[in-house]
Amino acid sequence: NAGVTQTPKFQVLKTGQSMTLQCAQDMNHNSMYWYRQDPGMGLRLIYYSASEGTTDKGEVPNGYNVSRLNKREFSLRLESAAPSQTSVYFCASSAGEAWNEKLFFGSGTQLSVL
Amino acid sequence: AQSVAQPEDQVNVAEGNPLTVKCTYSVSGNPYLFWYVQYPNRGLQFLLKYITGDNLVKGSYGFEAEFNKSQTSFHLKKPSALVSDSALYFCAVRPRTSGTYKYIFGTGTRLKVLA
């Protein structure tokens, strides 16, 4: 019963390097999300995908790109990492239907940009 | 601007005592309301939600939450706290607007239950 799987769990980058965070869900969910968690700021939405084939910006999209590869997978790319992107990143998914609505989260990726 | 407030960064309570973690929101309409819990080095886990109906919602691990429309609050409660309840708790709101998928999270409240 995997749920939402994120890779990698930890990553250290140098300023200017690029990387892609991978996320996959096995619950046949329509909607997928990328959040970042910073101390004292709660969770902030970076990008989301309401359904396969669509993506939209969230609160803090600058410096990130996303790809909804198929219904299962939603990746987050940092093209040129900056120290301000040091954070814990969470992928989440939901069915997207009101009465069944809730978010399922992955276990997170701890990213440090030096 | 739409927002969710959790006024307490930390709540300390003795084991066996009742606990309350506060949440108020400023979101138009009648949004969906949620509580999530985060244990150390883990992702968030769903606790409970309010969609409609009874103002007192029961959830996982003995938690419940009380919805108050006039005060736009959704406080998390538990009659008797356990040490294992110690974690970070997030209130979240999702507007009911058709086509809206964005959740708004509070900044989190750290609950410490003391033995």
JSON list of C-alpha atoms in Angstrom, two decimals, chain A residues 31 33 35 37 40-43 45 48 50 57-58 90 94 96 98-103 105-107 110, chain B residues 32 34 36 38 41-46 49 51-52 88 90 94 99-108:
[
{"chain": "A", "resi": 31, "resn": "SER", "atom": "CA", "xyz": [-5.07, 16.09, -8.48]},
{"chain": "A", "resi": 33, "resn": "TYR", "atom": "CA", "xyz": [0.45, 19.10, -5.61]},
{"chain": "A", "resi": 35, "resn": "TYR", "atom": "CA", "xyz": [4.42, 22.09, -1.38]},
{"chain": "A", "resi": 37, "resn": "GLN", "atom": "CA", "xyz": [7.63, 23.57, 4.21]},
{"chain": "A", "resi": 40, "resn": "GLY", "atom": "CA", "xyz": [7.22, 29.33, 10.85]},
{"chain": "A", "resi": 41, "resn": "MET", "atom": "CA", "xyz": [5.63, 29.50, 7.41]},
{"chain": "A", "resi": 42, "resn": "GLY", "atom": "CA", "xyz": [3.63, 26.31, 7.26]},
{"chain": "A", "resi": 43, "resn": "LEU", "atom": "CA", "xyz": [3.10, 24.72, 3.87]},
{"chain": "A", "resi": 45, "resn": "LEU", "atom": "CA", "xyz": [1.88, 25.61, -2.58]},
{"chain": "A", "resi": 48, "resn": "TYR", "atom": "CA", "xyz": [-0.51, 21.89, -8.63]},
{"chain": "A", "resi": 50, "resn": "ALA", "atom": "CA", "xyz": [-5.92, 19.51, -11.08]},
{"chain": "A", "resi": 57, "resn": "LYS", "atom": "CA", "xyz": [1.02, 28.00, -10.38]},
{"chain": "A", "resi": 58, "resn": "GLY", "atom": "CA", "xyz": [0.56, 28.14, -6.66]},
{"chain": "A", "resi": 90, "resn": "PHE", "atom": "CA", "xyz": [6.21, 17.48, -0.09]},
{"chain": "A", "resi": 94, "resn": "SER", "atom": "CA", "xyz": [-6.19, 13.95, -3.82]},
{"chain": "A", "resi": 96, "resn": "GLY", "atom": "CA", "xyz": [-10.44, 15.95, -6.35]},
{"chain": "A", "resi": 98, "resn": "ALA", "atom": "CA", "xyz": [-15.66, 17.11, -2.76]},
{"chain": "A", "resi": 99, "resn": "TRP", "atom": "CA", "xyz": [-17.15, 14.38, -0.58]},
{"chain": "A", "resi": 100, "resn": "ASN", "atom": "CA", "xyz": [-14.06, 12.23, -0.83]},
{"chain": "A", "resi": 101, "resn": "GLU", "atom": "CA", "xyz": [-11.66, 15.12, -0.52]},
{"chain": "A", "resi": 102, "resn": "LYS", "atom": "CA", "xyz": [-8.46, 14.89, 1.48]},
{"chain": "A", "resi": 103, "resn": "LEU", "atom": "CA", "xyz": [-4.76, 15.17, 0.74]},
{"chain": "A", "resi": 105, "resn": "PHE", "atom": "CA", "xyz": [1.25, 13.27, 1.40]},
{"chain": "A", "resi": 106, "resn": "GLY", "atom": "CA", "xyz": [4.57, 11.72, 0.53]},
{"chain": "A", "resi": 107, "resn": "SER", "atom": "CA", "xyz": [7.29, 11.47, 3.17]},
{"chain": "A", "resi": 110, "resn": "GLN", "atom": "CA", "xyz": [14.92, 17.48, 2.48]},
{"chain": "B", "resi": 32, "resn": "TYR", "atom": "CA", "xyz": [-14.01, 22.65, 3.51]},
{"chain": "B", "resi": 34, "resn": "PHE", "atom": "CA", "xyz": [-9.27, 20.02, 7.65]},
{"chain": "B", "resi": 36, "resn": "TYR", "atom": "CA", "xyz": [-3.53, 17.27, 9.51]},
{"chain": "B", "resi": 38, "resn": "GLN", "atom": "CA", "xyz": [2.90, 15.67, 11.15]},
{"chain": "B", "resi": 41, "resn": "ASN", "atom": "CA", "xyz": [10.52, 13.33, 9.68]},
{"chain": "B", "resi": 42, "resn": "ARG", "atom": "CA", "xyz": [7.20, 12.27, 8.19]},
{"chain": "B", "resi": 43, "resn": "GLY", "atom": "CA", "xyz": [4.69, 13.70, 5.76]},
{"chain": "B", "resi": 44, "resn": "LEU", "atom": "CA", "xyz": [1.37, 15.09, 6.90]},
{"chain": "B", "resi": 45, "resn": "GLN", "atom": "CA", "xyz": [-1.43, 12.70, 7.75]},
{"chain": "B", "resi": 46, "resn": "PHE", "atom": "CA", "xyz": [-5.15, 13.44, 7.54]},
{"chain": "B", "resi": 49, "resn": "LYS", "atom": "CA", "xyz": [-12.51, 17.20, 7.98]},
{"chain": "B", "resi": 51, "resn": "ILE", "atom": "CA", "xyz": [-17.77, 19.29, 4.87]},
{"chain": "B", "resi": 52, "resn": "THR", "atom": "CA", "xyz": [-21.28, 19.95, 6.14]},
{"chain": "B", "resi": 88, "resn": "LEU", "atom": "CA", "xyz": [2.94, 19.30, 14.68]},
{"chain": "B", "resi": 90, "resn": "PHE", "atom": "CA", "xyz": [-1.87, 21.94, 10.73]},
{"chain": "B", "resi": 94, "resn": "ARG", "atom": "CA", "xyz": [-10.13, 24.53, 0.81]},
{"chain": "B", "resi": 99, "resn": "GLY", "atom": "CA", "xyz": [-12.62, 24.40, -10.03]},
{"chain": "B", "resi": 100, "resn": "THR", "atom": "CA", "xyz": [-10.62, 25.51, -6.99]},
{"chain": "B", "resi": 101, "resn": "TYR", "atom": "CA", "xyz": [-8.13, 22.94, -5.83]},
{"chain": "B", "resi": 102, "resn": "LYS", "atom": "CA", "xyz": [-5.87, 25.06, -3.68]},
{"chain": "B", "resi": 103, "resn": "TYR", "atom": "CA", "xyz": [-5.60, 24.36, 0.01]},
{"chain": "B", "resi": 104, "resn": "ILE", "atom": "CA", "xyz": [-4.58, 27.13, 2.39]},
{"chain": "B", "resi": 105, "resn": "PHE", "atom": "CA", "xyz": [-2.57, 25.93, 5.37]},
{"chain": "B", "resi": 106, "resn": "GLY", "atom": "CA", "xyz": [-1.95, 27.53, 8.73]},
{"chain": "B", "resi": 107, "resn": "THR", "atom": "CA", "xyz": [1.58, 27.83, 10.04]},
{"chain": "B", "resi": 108, "resn": "GLY", "atom": "CA", "xyz": [1.21, 24.88, 12.37]}
]
